[in-house]
């Protein structure tokens, strides 16, 4: 045997050097293997924890829709994607959620958010992203949607929300109602300087114009 190589003694399974001097006893080797096993289990636990945290960052836990960060990431990818020349952003706001929270409590407010989330999730196609943007706000990111298709999408959402049964609490009825605005982005030399924030602001401003034009009281009977 070459003196430059260590080997394992067949009977005692202790590591030995080239002079046949044991480096580890059977007991020490057993302890080392146990520690390695423990470290592997801890590493797997941490890996699972990181995976869960990443999921929480990408998914809104209340609705199951994408998170704000995921929505922004998708918009950024569409801006950079040369294969997509047009896409639409629809900014959606759940009407009068604050009034619902104040009069019926946040539990009922959350139920309204969940109801809207379920509708939006069913409307979402594989190449689309619909994200809960924060609180009572949502954004739909629709690749290859022009103004006509975007208007049709918004009208369908309006119809679906109006067909929802109200939430009844202590004799009061709370109806699901939304306001929305859109911005259709065409990639041209005049729009190539626009970033994610500016695109979202355009859809947001359109939503607020539509919201204020309603001028109607809360749908509470």
N, CA and C of each residue as an Amber inpcrd file, in Angstrom:
protein
   663
   0.8440000  -1.1970000   0.0000000   0.0000000   0.0000000   0.0000000
   0.8730000   1.2380000   0.0000000   0.5180000   2.2710000  -0.7480000
   1.2890000   3.5060000  -0.7800000   1.2130000   4.1930000   0.5620000
   2.3710000   4.6890000   1.0370000   2.4100000   5.3640000   2.3300000
   1.7130000   6.7250000   2.2730000   1.4360000   7.2340000   1.0760000
   0.8120000   8.5560000   0.9410000  -0.6980000   8.5000000   1.0770000
  -1.2320000   7.2990000   1.1470000  -2.6850000   7.1620000   1.1980000
  -3.1170000   6.5620000   2.5240000  -4.1800000   7.1440000   3.0850000
  -4.7780000   6.5810000   4.2930000  -5.7960000   5.5470000   3.8770000
  -6.1410000   4.6260000   4.7940000  -7.1650000   3.6380000   4.4740000
  -7.9690000   3.3490000   5.7310000  -9.0190000   2.5930000   5.5620000
  -9.8980000   2.2460000   6.6730000  -9.6470000   0.8280000   7.0960000
  -9.3940000   0.6280000   8.3760000  -9.1570000  -0.7150000   8.9140000
 -10.4520000  -1.5110000   8.8070000 -10.3990000  -2.6600000   8.2350000
 -11.6050000  -3.4190000   7.9240000 -12.3530000  -3.8790000   9.1680000
 -11.5910000  -4.1850000  10.2620000 -12.2430000  -4.7680000  11.4180000
 -12.8160000  -3.6960000  12.3520000 -12.0630000  -2.6470000  12.6130000
 -12.5030000  -1.6470000  13.5810000 -13.1720000  -0.4340000  12.9260000
 -13.1170000  -0.3270000  11.6010000 -13.6050000   0.8030000  10.7940000
 -13.1640000   2.1550000  11.3460000 -11.9930000   2.1720000  12.0210000
 -11.4100000   3.4400000  12.4570000 -10.5250000   3.9680000  11.3370000
 -10.5450000   5.3010000  11.1560000  -9.6350000   5.8940000  10.1930000
  -8.2100000   5.7790000  10.7370000  -7.2580000   5.3910000   9.8590000
  -5.8590000   5.2980000  10.2670000  -4.9950000   5.9780000   9.2350000
  -3.8330000   6.4480000   9.6840000  -2.9230000   7.0940000   8.7420000
  -1.9980000   6.0700000   8.1280000  -0.9770000   6.5490000   7.3990000
  -0.1010000   5.6180000   6.7000000   0.7500000   4.7860000   7.6500000
   0.8440000   5.1900000   8.8930000   1.6050000   4.4280000   9.8890000
   0.7070000   3.4950000  10.6910000  -0.5430000   3.3630000  10.2030000
  -1.5350000   2.5020000  10.8650000  -1.8910000   2.9880000  12.2660000
  -1.8100000   4.3070000  12.4660000  -2.2010000   4.8850000  13.7590000
  -3.6470000   5.3520000  13.6610000  -4.5630000   4.8480000  14.5120000
  -5.9670000   5.2510000  14.4500000  -6.1280000   6.7560000  14.6600000
  -6.8770000   7.3820000  13.7430000  -7.1750000   8.8070000  13.8830000
  -8.4480000   9.0210000  14.6910000  -9.4190000   8.1060000  14.5420000
 -10.6790000   8.1790000  15.2850000 -11.0290000   6.7910000  15.8110000
 -11.5360000   6.7500000  17.0050000 -12.0490000   5.4860000  17.5360000
 -13.4270000   5.2390000  16.9600000 -13.9110000   4.0080000  17.1350000
 -15.2700000   3.7000000  16.6610000 -16.2910000   4.6400000  17.2920000
 -16.1440000   4.9480000  18.5620000 -17.0950000   5.7940000  19.2760000
 -17.0420000   7.2260000  18.7530000 -15.7970000   7.7050000  18.5110000
 -15.6550000   9.0630000  17.9960000 -16.2480000   9.1810000  16.5970000
 -15.9800000   8.1590000  15.7730000 -16.5270000   8.1660000  14.4210000
 -18.0530000   8.1450000  14.4530000 -18.6180000   7.3790000  15.3840000
 -20.0730000   7.3110000  15.5260000 -20.6360000   8.6770000  15.8920000
 -19.9540000   9.3770000  16.7970000 -20.3990000  10.7070000  17.2040000
 -20.3470000  11.6910000  16.0380000 -19.2720000  11.5710000  15.2340000
 -19.1420000  12.4500000  14.0740000 -20.2850000  12.2200000  13.0890000
 -20.5850000  10.9470000  12.8230000 -21.6630000  10.6190000  11.8800000
 -23.0090000  11.1040000  12.3970000 -23.2250000  11.0130000  13.7120000
 -24.4730000  11.5040000  14.3130000 -24.5880000  13.0190000  14.1420000
 -23.4550000  13.7140000  14.3300000 -23.4700000  15.1650000  14.1720000
 -23.7420000  15.5530000  12.7230000 -23.1410000  14.8010000  11.7980000
 -23.3840000  15.0620000  10.3750000 -24.8580000  14.8660000  10.0520000
 -25.4480000  13.8020000  10.5890000 -26.8620000  13.5200000  10.3540000
 -27.7360000  14.6360000  10.9170000 -27.3840000  15.1090000  12.1160000
 -28.1320000  16.2010000  12.7380000 -28.0340000  17.4810000  11.9100000
 -26.8380000  17.7640000  11.4070000 -26.6410000  18.9460000  10.5710000
 -27.4250000  18.8490000   9.2740000 -27.4870000  17.6550000   8.6960000
 -28.2590000  17.4590000   7.4640000 -29.7370000  17.7030000   7.7120000
 -30.2480000  17.2240000   8.8560000 -31.6550000  17.4490000   9.1970000
 -31.9340000  18.9240000   9.4290000 -31.0170000  19.6100000  10.1040000
 -31.1730000  21.0420000  10.3500000 -31.1240000  21.8200000   9.0450000
 -30.2330000  21.4070000   8.1410000 -30.1400000  22.0590000   6.8430000
 -31.4280000  21.8910000   6.0440000 -32.0270000  20.6980000   6.1110000
 -33.2830000  20.4550000   5.4060000 -34.4020000  21.2950000   5.9980000
 -34.3880000  21.4220000   7.3450000 -35.4020000  22.2370000   8.0140000
 -35.2900000  23.6960000   7.5890000 -34.0580000  24.1950000   7.5150000
 -33.8400000  25.5760000   7.0920000 -34.2160000  25.7800000   5.6250000
 -33.9140000  24.7710000   4.7990000 -34.2870000  24.8450000   3.3790000
 -35.8020000  24.9300000   3.2230000 -36.5200000  24.1160000   3.9920000
 -37.9840000  24.1390000   3.9580000 -38.5180000  25.4780000   4.4420000
 -37.8590000  26.0400000   5.4570000 -38.2680000  27.3330000   5.9960000
 -38.0900000  28.4400000   4.9670000 -36.9640000  28.4190000   4.2880000
 -36.6950000  29.4110000   3.2440000 -37.7140000  29.2830000   2.1230000
 -38.0340000  28.0360000   1.7600000 -39.0170000  27.7970000   0.7010000
 -40.3730000  28.3600000   1.0890000 -40.7610000  28.1760000   2.3640000
 -42.0370000  28.6970000   2.8490000 -42.0450000  30.2220000   2.8270000
 -40.9430000  30.8280000   3.2440000 -40.8540000  32.2890000   3.2480000
 -40.9060000  32.8400000   1.8290000 -40.2540000  32.1520000   0.9010000
 -40.2860000  32.5850000  -0.5090000 -41.7080000  32.5140000  -1.0560000
 -42.4390000  31.4650000  -0.6550000 -43.8160000  31.3200000  -1.0960000
 -44.6740000  32.4480000  -0.5440000 -44.4300000  32.7990000   0.7220000
 -45.2020000  33.8730000   1.3350000 -44.9100000  35.2170000   0.6760000
 -43.7030000  35.3650000   0.1560000 -43.3540000  36.5940000  -0.5380000
 -43.9970000  36.6610000  -1.9160000 -44.2880000  35.5170000  -2.5000000
 -44.8280000  35.4910000  -3.8600000 -46.3480000  35.3140000  -3.9030000
 -46.9380000  34.8340000  -2.8100000 -48.3780000  34.5710000  -2.7780000
 -49.0330000  35.3540000  -1.6510000 -50.1550000  35.9820000  -1.9560000
 -50.9520000  36.6430000  -0.9270000 -51.7390000  35.5820000  -0.1600000
 -51.5190000  35.4910000   1.1370000 -52.0870000  34.3960000   1.9220000
 -53.6050000  34.4750000   2.0460000 -54.1790000  35.6680000   2.0350000
 -55.6250000  35.7950000   2.2110000 -56.3970000  35.3540000   0.9710000
 -55.8860000  35.6860000  -0.2050000 -56.6280000  35.4200000  -1.4410000
 -56.0420000  34.2890000  -2.2820000 -54.7760000  33.9690000  -2.0820000
 -54.1240000  32.9740000  -2.9250000 -53.6490000  33.5460000  -4.2520000
 -53.8590000  34.8480000  -4.4630000 -53.3670000  35.5080000  -5.6680000
 -51.8770000  35.8250000  -5.5070000 -51.2890000  36.3320000  -6.5570000
 -49.8850000  36.7320000  -6.4640000 -49.7330000  37.9140000  -5.5200000
 -48.5230000  38.0560000  -4.9830000 -48.2260000  39.1740000  -4.1040000
 -47.9100000  40.4190000  -4.9310000 -47.8050000  41.5400000  -4.2550000
 -47.4260000  42.7950000  -4.9080000 -46.0820000  42.6470000  -5.6310000
 -45.1050000  42.0480000  -4.9310000 -43.7730000  41.8800000  -5.5310000
 -43.8240000  41.0340000  -6.7980000 -44.6290000  39.9620000  -6.7720000
 -44.7490000  39.1160000  -7.9560000 -45.3920000  39.8720000  -9.1050000
 -46.3800000  40.6990000  -8.7780000 -47.0280000  41.5000000  -9.8110000
 -46.0490000  42.4510000 -10.4850000 -45.2610000  43.1360000  -9.6590000
 -44.2690000  44.0670000 -10.1920000 -43.2380000  43.3350000 -11.0440000
 -42.8210000  42.1620000 -10.5800000 -41.8460000  41.3650000 -11.3360000
 -42.3890000  40.9900000 -12.7060000 -43.6900000  40.6370000 -12.7720000
 -44.2820000  40.2700000 -14.0600000 -44.3370000  41.4690000 -15.0030000
 -44.6790000  42.6360000 -14.4820000 -44.7170000  43.8360000 -15.3230000
 -43.3230000  44.1350000 -15.8710000 -42.3220000  44.0200000 -15.0010000
 -40.9420000  44.2630000 -15.4360000 -40.5400000  43.3040000 -16.5550000
 -40.9650000  42.0460000 -16.4350000 -40.6150000  41.0610000 -17.4620000
 -41.3020000  41.3750000 -18.7840000 -42.5330000  41.9030000 -18.7260000
 -43.2450000  42.2640000 -19.9530000 -42.5940000  43.4680000 -20.6260000
 -42.1200000  44.4040000 -19.8220000 -41.4350000  45.5780000 -20.3850000
 -40.1870000  45.1460000 -21.1620000 -39.4850000  44.1480000 -20.6280000
 -38.2340000  43.6950000 -21.2410000 -38.4500000  42.6870000 -22.3660000
 -39.6460000  42.0770000 -22.4160000 -39.9140000  41.0210000 -23.3930000
 -40.1980000  41.6250000 -24.7700000 -39.2690000  41.4340000 -25.6910000
 -39.4290000  41.9930000 -27.0320000 -40.5090000  41.2760000 -27.8400000
 -40.9310000  40.1020000 -27.3630000 -41.9450000  39.3570000 -28.0940000
 -43.3620000  39.8300000 -27.8120000 -43.5190000  40.7020000 -26.8210000
 -44.8400000  41.2310000 -26.4630000 -44.8170000  42.7420000 -26.6410000
 -45.6000000  43.2430000 -27.5850000 -45.6130000  44.6680000 -27.9040000
 -46.6900000  45.4350000 -27.1570000 -47.7140000  44.7120000 -26.6980000
 -48.8370000  45.3670000 -26.0230000 -49.2470000  44.5510000 -24.8040000
 -49.5120000  45.2390000 -23.7290000 -50.1130000  44.5760000 -22.5670000
 -50.9350000  45.5950000 -21.7870000 -51.8620000  45.0710000 -21.0120000
 -52.7880000  45.9260000 -20.2880000 -52.6460000  45.7340000 -18.7810000
 -52.7940000  46.8290000 -18.0580000 -52.8510000  46.7950000 -16.6000000
 -54.2290000  47.2750000 -16.1700000 -54.8760000  46.4990000 -15.3290000
 -56.1720000  46.8940000 -14.7780000 -56.0210000  47.0290000 -13.2650000
 -56.2270000  48.2340000 -12.7730000 -56.1180000  48.4930000 -11.3350000
 -57.5220000  48.4040000 -10.7380000 -57.6740000  47.5730000  -9.7260000
 -58.9960000  47.2570000  -9.1730000 -59.0410000  47.6470000  -7.6970000
 -60.1070000  48.3030000  -7.3120000 -60.2600000  48.7360000  -5.9200000
 -61.6050000  48.2370000  -5.3850000 -61.5630000  47.5950000  -4.2230000
 -62.7780000  47.1230000  -3.5660000 -63.4630000  48.3180000  -2.9160000
 -64.6630000  48.6270000  -3.3850000 -65.3510000  49.8340000  -2.9260000
 -65.6970000  49.7820000  -1.4380000 -65.4260000  50.8940000  -0.7560000
 -65.8970000  51.1770000   0.5940000 -65.5150000  50.1030000   1.6260000
 -64.3320000  49.5640000   1.4590000 -63.8850000  48.5650000   2.4290000
 -63.7260000  49.1720000   3.8220000 -63.2410000  50.4050000   3.8930000
 -63.0610000  51.0520000   5.1980000 -64.3940000  51.1740000   5.9260000
 -65.4420000  51.5500000   5.1980000 -66.7590000  51.6890000   5.8180000
 -67.2780000  50.3390000   6.3060000 -66.9890000  49.2880000   5.5300000
 -67.3830000  47.9410000   5.9370000 -66.6150000  47.5280000   7.1970000
 -65.3070000  47.7900000   7.2150000 -64.4980000  47.4540000   8.3850000
 -64.9830000  48.1940000   9.6290000 -65.3280000  49.4730000   9.4520000
 -65.7510000  50.2890000  10.5910000 -67.1120000  49.8720000  11.1330000
 -68.0110000  49.4620000  10.2470000 -69.3700000  49.1490000  10.6860000
 -69.5860000  47.6780000  11.0110000 -68.8500000  46.7820000  10.3310000
 -69.0780000  45.3460000  10.5290000 -67.8530000  44.6030000  11.0530000
 -66.7120000  45.2620000  11.0350000 -65.4950000  44.6220000  11.5430000
 -64.5890000  44.1160000  10.4330000 -63.3310000  43.9160000  10.7850000
 -62.3340000  43.5140000   9.7960000 -62.5360000  42.0740000   9.3070000
 -63.1920000  41.2590000  10.1040000 -63.4610000  39.8810000   9.6650000
 -64.3510000  39.8960000   8.4250000 -65.3630000  40.7580000   8.4500000
 -66.2590000  40.8780000   7.2930000 -65.5170000  41.5180000   6.1220000
 -64.6670000  42.4930000   6.4400000 -63.8540000  43.1040000   5.3850000
 -62.9740000  42.0810000   4.6950000 -62.3760000  41.1910000   5.4930000
 -61.5390000  40.1340000   4.9130000 -62.3600000  39.1840000   4.0520000
 -63.5930000  38.9210000   4.4630000 -64.4510000  38.0420000   3.6660000
 -64.7670000  38.6740000   2.3110000 -64.9260000  39.9930000   2.2920000
 -65.1650000  40.6830000   1.0240000 -63.9290000  40.5860000   0.1190000
 -62.7610000  40.7430000   0.7220000 -61.5170000  40.6200000  -0.0410000
 -61.3830000  39.2080000  -0.6070000 -61.7150000  38.2120000   0.2040000
 -61.6400000  36.8170000  -0.2430000 -62.6110000  36.5470000  -1.3800000
 -63.8240000  37.1130000  -1.2910000 -64.8150000  36.9130000  -2.3520000
 -64.3040000  37.4770000  -3.6770000 -63.7430000  38.6790000  -3.6200000
 -63.2060000  39.2820000  -4.8310000 -62.0110000  38.4760000  -5.3380000
 -61.1710000  38.0100000  -4.4120000 -60.0160000  37.2020000  -4.7950000
 -60.4170000  35.9440000  -5.5440000 -61.4870000  35.2890000  -5.1100000
 -61.9490000  34.0700000  -5.7680000 -62.4170000  34.3590000  -7.1980000
 -63.1150000  35.4760000  -7.3750000 -63.5780000  35.8490000  -8.7160000
 -62.3800000  36.0900000  -9.6340000 -61.4270000  36.8700000  -9.1370000
 -60.2500000  37.2010000  -9.9440000 -59.4160000  35.9690000 -10.2710000
 -59.3260000  35.0570000  -9.3140000 -58.5380000  33.8480000  -9.5360000
 -59.1530000  32.9990000 -10.6440000 -60.4790000  32.9370000 -10.6920000
 -61.1550000  32.1700000 -11.7360000 -61.0130000  32.8320000 -13.1080000
 -60.8590000  34.1430000 -13.1170000 -60.7190000  34.8740000 -14.3830000
 -59.2980000  34.8180000 -14.9400000 -58.3600000  34.4780000 -14.1100000
 -56.9510000  34.5190000 -14.5120000 -56.5870000  33.3900000 -15.4630000
 -55.9740000  33.7480000 -16.5790000 -55.4880000  32.7740000 -17.5570000
 -54.0180000  32.4570000 -17.2630000 -53.5050000  31.3550000 -17.8290000
 -52.1300000  30.9190000 -17.5140000 -51.0440000  31.9600000 -17.7460000
 -51.1930000  32.7990000 -18.7690000 -50.1390000  33.7810000 -19.0620000
 -50.3600000  35.1200000 -18.3670000 -51.3630000  35.1770000 -17.5020000
 -51.7010000  36.4060000 -16.8050000 -51.2880000  36.3400000 -15.3370000
 -51.1480000  37.5060000 -14.7380000 -50.8990000  37.5910000 -13.3050000
 -51.9140000  38.5570000 -12.7100000 -52.5880000  38.1140000 -11.6610000
 -53.4610000  39.0070000 -10.9060000 -52.9410000  39.0170000  -9.4770000
 -52.5930000  40.2010000  -9.0070000 -51.9500000  40.3260000  -7.7040000
 -52.7650000  41.2020000  -6.7730000 -52.7110000  40.8380000  -5.4980000
 -53.2520000  41.7470000  -4.4870000 -52.1660000  42.7800000  -4.2230000
 -52.4840000  44.0160000  -4.5660000 -51.4610000  45.0600000  -4.5470000
 -51.2890000  45.6580000  -3.1570000 -52.3120000  45.5230000  -2.3400000
 -52.2370000  46.0430000  -0.9800000 -53.6120000  46.4040000  -0.4620000
 -53.9790000  45.8790000   0.7180000 -55.2620000  46.2260000   1.3110000
 -56.4260000  45.8400000   0.4230000 -57.1160000  46.8390000  -0.1090000
 -58.2920000  46.6010000  -0.9500000 -57.9880000  46.7810000  -2.4310000
 -56.7110000  46.7910000  -2.7910000 -56.3120000  47.0510000  -4.1730000
 -55.7150000  45.8110000  -4.8370000 -56.0660000  45.6410000  -6.1000000
 -55.5820000  44.5140000  -6.8910000 -55.1250000  45.0400000  -8.2530000
 -54.2680000  44.2780000  -8.9080000 -53.8690000  44.6570000 -10.2620000
 -53.8420000  43.4120000 -11.1430000 -54.4470000  43.5270000 -12.3080000
 -54.4500000  42.4420000 -13.2960000 -53.4890000  42.8190000 -14.4170000
 -52.6120000  41.8920000 -14.7600000 -51.6000000  42.1210000 -15.7880000
 -51.9210000  41.1960000 -16.9540000 -52.3270000  41.7870000 -18.0700000
 -52.9010000  41.0320000 -19.1760000 -52.0700000  41.1970000 -20.4490000
 -51.1810000  40.2610000 -20.7420000 -50.3590000  40.3460000 -21.9520000
 -51.1990000  40.2620000 -23.2280000 -50.8040000  41.0360000 -24.2340000
 -51.4440000  41.0260000 -25.5610000 -52.9110000  41.4590000 -25.5170000
 -53.2660000  42.2900000 -24.5560000 -54.6280000  42.8270000 -24.4740000
 -54.6370000  44.2640000 -24.9810000 -55.4610000  44.5250000 -26.0050000
 -55.6470000  45.8950000 -26.4720000 -56.8060000  46.5160000 -25.6960000
 -57.2120000  47.7190000 -26.0600000 -58.2520000  48.4140000 -25.3090000
 -59.5910000  47.6810000 -25.3810000 -59.9200000  47.1180000 -26.5420000
 -61.1940000  46.4200000 -26.6860000 -61.2630000  45.2030000 -25.7730000
 -60.2130000  44.3860000 -25.7710000 -60.1910000  43.1970000 -24.9300000
 -60.1480000  43.5760000 -23.4460000 -59.4620000  44.6640000 -23.1350000
 -59.3860000  45.1190000 -21.7420000 -60.7520000  45.5780000 -21.2510000
 -61.4600000  46.3330000 -22.0730000 -62.8020000  46.7860000 -21.7030000
 -63.7300000  45.6000000 -21.4980000 -63.6460000  44.6230000 -22.3670000
 -64.4650000  43.4140000 -22.2300000 -64.1410000  42.6880000 -20.9210000
 -62.8630000  42.6070000 -20.5890000 -62.4340000  41.9510000 -19.3370000
 -63.0080000  42.6820000 -18.1270000 -62.9430000  43.9950000 -18.1410000
 -63.4620000  44.8020000 -17.0330000 -64.9760000  44.6590000 -16.8960000
 -65.6670000  44.6420000 -18.0130000 -67.1240000  44.4830000 -17.9750000
 -67.5170000  43.1270000 -17.4040000 -66.7520000  42.1160000 -17.7520000
 -67.0190000  40.7770000 -17.2170000 -66.8030000  40.7520000 -15.7030000
 -65.7360000  41.3950000 -15.2350000 -65.4870000  41.4800000 -13.7910000
 -66.6410000  42.1970000 -13.0990000 -67.1040000  43.2780000 -13.6840000
 -68.2170000  44.0280000 -13.0950000 -69.4620000  43.1580000 -12.9860000
 -69.7310000  42.4070000 -14.0380000 -70.9020000  41.5220000 -14.0310000
 -70.7800000  40.4500000 -12.9520000 -69.5960000  39.8460000 -12.8410000
 -69.3810000  38.7820000 -11.8490000 -69.5420000  39.2960000 -10.4260000
 -69.0780000  40.5090000 -10.1580000 -69.2040000  41.0430000  -8.7970000
 -70.6550000  41.3690000  -8.4620000 -71.3970000  41.8460000  -9.4360000
 -72.8000000  42.1940000  -9.1890000 -73.6540000  40.9600000  -8.9360000
 -73.2360000  39.8110000  -9.4540000 -73.9990000  38.5740000  -9.2820000
 -73.7330000  37.9060000  -7.9270000 -72.7840000  38.4230000  -7.1690000
 -72.4410000  37.8150000  -5.8870000 -73.5310000  38.0730000  -4.8420000
 -73.7920000  37.0350000  -4.0470000 -74.7280000  37.2010000  -2.9380000
 -74.1010000  38.1090000  -1.8800000 -74.8970000  38.9730000  -1.2640000
 -74.3350000  39.8540000  -0.2380000 -73.9780000  39.0760000   1.0330000
 -73.1130000  39.6550000   1.8260000 -72.8200000  39.1160000   3.1500000
 -73.8140000  39.7460000   4.1180000 -74.5250000  38.9080000   4.8430000
 -75.5710000  39.3970000   5.7540000 -75.0750000  39.3270000   7.1960000
 -75.0830000  40.4540000   7.8540000 -74.6520000  40.5410000   9.2460000
 -75.6410000  41.3950000  10.0320000 -76.2930000  40.7800000  11.0340000
 -77.2210000  41.5150000  11.9150000 -78.2460000  42.3240000  11.1310000
 -78.8040000  41.7240000  10.1220000 -79.8440000  42.3840000   9.3410000
 -79.3230000  43.3290000   8.2720000 -78.0190000  43.5140000   8.2030000
 -77.4370000  44.3900000   7.1900000 -76.8440000  43.5610000   6.0540000
 -76.9640000  44.0850000   4.8450000 -76.4410000  43.4050000   3.6660000
 -75.2670000  44.2050000   3.1120000 -74.1570000  43.5110000   2.8900000
 -72.9760000  44.1520000   2.3280000 -72.6870000  43.5380000   0.9620000
 -72.7930000  44.3940000  -0.0600000 -72.6240000  43.9210000  -1.4300000
 -71.2040000  44.1600000  -1.9270000 -70.7490000  43.2250000  -2.7130000
 -69.4330000  43.3510000  -3.3210000 -69.5040000  44.3270000  -4.4910000
 -68.6540000  45.3310000  -4.4570000 -68.6310000  46.3300000  -5.5230000
 -67.1840000  46.7580000  -5.7560000 -66.8170000  46.9480000  -7.0120000
 -65.4450000  47.3310000  -7.3340000 -65.4080000  48.5250000  -8.2810000
 -64.3110000  49.2370000  -8.2070000 -63.9890000  50.2680000  -9.1970000
 -62.6990000  49.8420000  -9.8700000 -62.5480000  50.1950000 -11.1250000
 -61.3250000  49.7960000 -11.8150000 -60.9520000  50.8180000 -12.8830000
 -59.6940000  50.8130000 -13.1930000 -59.1830000  51.6570000 -14.2630000
 -58.1200000  50.8810000 -15.0030000 -57.8340000  51.2740000 -16.2040000
 -56.8910000  50.4940000 -17.0020000 -55.9080000  51.3880000 -17.7440000
 -54.8250000  50.7760000 -18.1040000 -53.8540000  51.4240000 -18.9860000
 -53.3260000  50.3660000 -19.9460000 -53.4870000  50.6220000 -21.2320000
 -52.9700000  49.7090000 -22.2540000 -51.6310000  50.2570000 -22.7400000
 -50.5990000  49.4740000 -22.5460000 -49.2420000  49.9200000 -22.8800000
 -48.8120000  49.3740000 -24.2350000 -48.5550000  50.2850000 -25.1560000
 -48.0150000  49.9270000 -26.4700000 -46.5330000  50.3320000 -26.4830000
 -45.6890000  49.4130000 -26.8250000 -44.2560000  49.7150000 -26.8390000
 -43.8970000  50.5250000 -28.0910000 -43.5830000  51.7800000 -27.8660000
 -43.1650000  52.6690000 -28.9490000 -41.9860000  53.5030000 -28.4490000
 -41.4280000  54.2630000 -29.3200000 -40.3150000  55.1390000 -28.9310000
 -40.7770000  56.1980000 -27.9280000 -42.0740000  56.4970000 -27.9300000
 -42.6080000  57.5130000 -27.0270000 -42.9060000  56.9560000 -25.6300000
 -43.0180000  55.6280000 -25.5350000 -43.3570000  55.0420000 -24.2340000
 -42.2350000  54.1940000 -23.6460000 -41.1510000  54.0260000 -24.3670000
 -40.0980000  53.1200000 -23.9150000 -39.4000000  53.5980000 -22.6340000
 -39.5420000  54.8820000 -22.3210000 -38.9020000  55.4190000 -21.1130000
 -39.7220000  55.1500000 -19.8460000 -40.9680000  54.7270000 -20.0010000
 -41.8450000  54.5250000 -18.8420000 -41.4120000  53.3100000 -18.0390000
 -41.3740000  53.4640000 -16.7120000 -41.0150000  52.3350000 -15.8540000
 -42.2670000  51.7430000 -15.2110000 -42.0710000  50.7290000 -14.3760000
 -43.2010000  50.0270000 -13.7530000 -44.0800000  50.9840000 -12.9610000
 -43.4610000  51.8240000 -12.1480000 -44.2160000  52.7540000 -11.3090000
 -45.0990000  53.6710000 -12.1390000 -44.5730000  54.1690000 -13.2250000
 -45.3400000  55.0790000 -14.0750000 -46.4990000  54.3770000 -14.7650000
 -46.2970000  53.1320000 -15.1740000 -47.3820000  52.3780000 -15.8160000
 -48.5190000  52.1330000 -14.8270000 -48.1530000  51.7270000 -13.6200000
 -49.1650000  51.4640000 -12.5950000 -49.9130000  52.7440000 -12.2480000
 -49.1950000  53.8580000 -12.1620000 -49.8310000  55.1410000 -11.8370000
 -50.8850000  55.5190000 -12.8630000 -50.6460000  55.1990000 -14.1250000
 -51.6190000  55.5290000 -15.1730000 -52.9110000  54.7340000 -14.9990000
 -52.7710000  53.4460000 -14.6630000 -53.9660000  52.6260000 -14.4220000
 -54.6650000  53.0630000 -13.1320000 -53.8810000  53.4070000 -12.1270000
 -54.4160000  53.8460000 -10.8410000 -55.2220000  55.1370000 -10.9960000
 -54.6850000  56.0900000 -11.7330000 -55.3840000  57.3590000 -11.9490000
 -56.6950000  57.1530000 -12.6970000 -56.6850000  56.2470000 -13.6580000
 -57.9180000  55.9510000 -14.3990000 -58.9540000  55.3280000 -13.4730000
 -58.4840000  54.4850000 -12.5390000 -59.4060000  53.8670000 -11.5770000
 -60.0460000  54.9330000 -10.6930000 -59.2630000  55.8820000 -10.2150000
 -59.8060000  56.9260000  -9.3370000 -60.7650000  57.8470000 -10.0780000
 -60.5010000  58.0950000 -11.3490000 -61.4550000  58.8810000 -12.1430000
 -62.7950000  58.1620000 -12.2190000 -62.7500000  56.8630000 -12.4800000
 -63.9860000  56.0880000 -12.5750000 -64.6800000  55.9770000 -11.2210000
 -63.9000000  55.8300000 -10.1590000 -64.4610000  55.6860000  -8.8140000
 -65.2150000  56.9470000  -8.4050000 -64.6130000  58.0970000  -8.6320000
 -65.2450000  59.3550000  -8.2360000 -66.4460000  59.6870000  -9.1090000
 -66.4560000  59.1740000 -10.3170000 -67.5830000  59.4600000 -11.2150000
 -68.8450000  58.7010000 -10.8100000 -68.6810000  57.6600000 -10.0070000
 -69.8510000  56.8900000  -9.5680000 -70.7570000  57.7430000  -8.6880000
 -70.1420000  58.3850000  -7.6910000 -70.8780000  59.2630000  -6.7710000
 -72.1300000  58.5900000  -6.2400000 -71.9600000  57.3960000  -5.6730000
 -73.1200000  56.7160000  -5.1270000 -72.7940000  56.2460000  -3.7080000
 -73.8100000  56.1130000  -2.8660000 -73.5730000  55.7060000  -1.4750000
 -73.1650000  54.2420000  -1.3820000 -72.7250000  53.8630000  -0.2100000
 -72.3610000  52.4680000   0.0220000 -73.5470000  51.5640000  -0.2240000
 -73.2870000  50.4020000  -0.8140000 -74.3530000  49.4420000  -1.0740000
 -74.6330000  48.6430000   0.1920000 -75.3560000  49.2550000   1.0690000
 -75.6740000  48.6640000   2.3590000 -77.1500000  48.8740000   2.6140000
 -77.8770000  47.8010000   2.7930000 -79.3320000  47.8890000   2.9760000
 -79.7040000  47.6300000   4.4200000
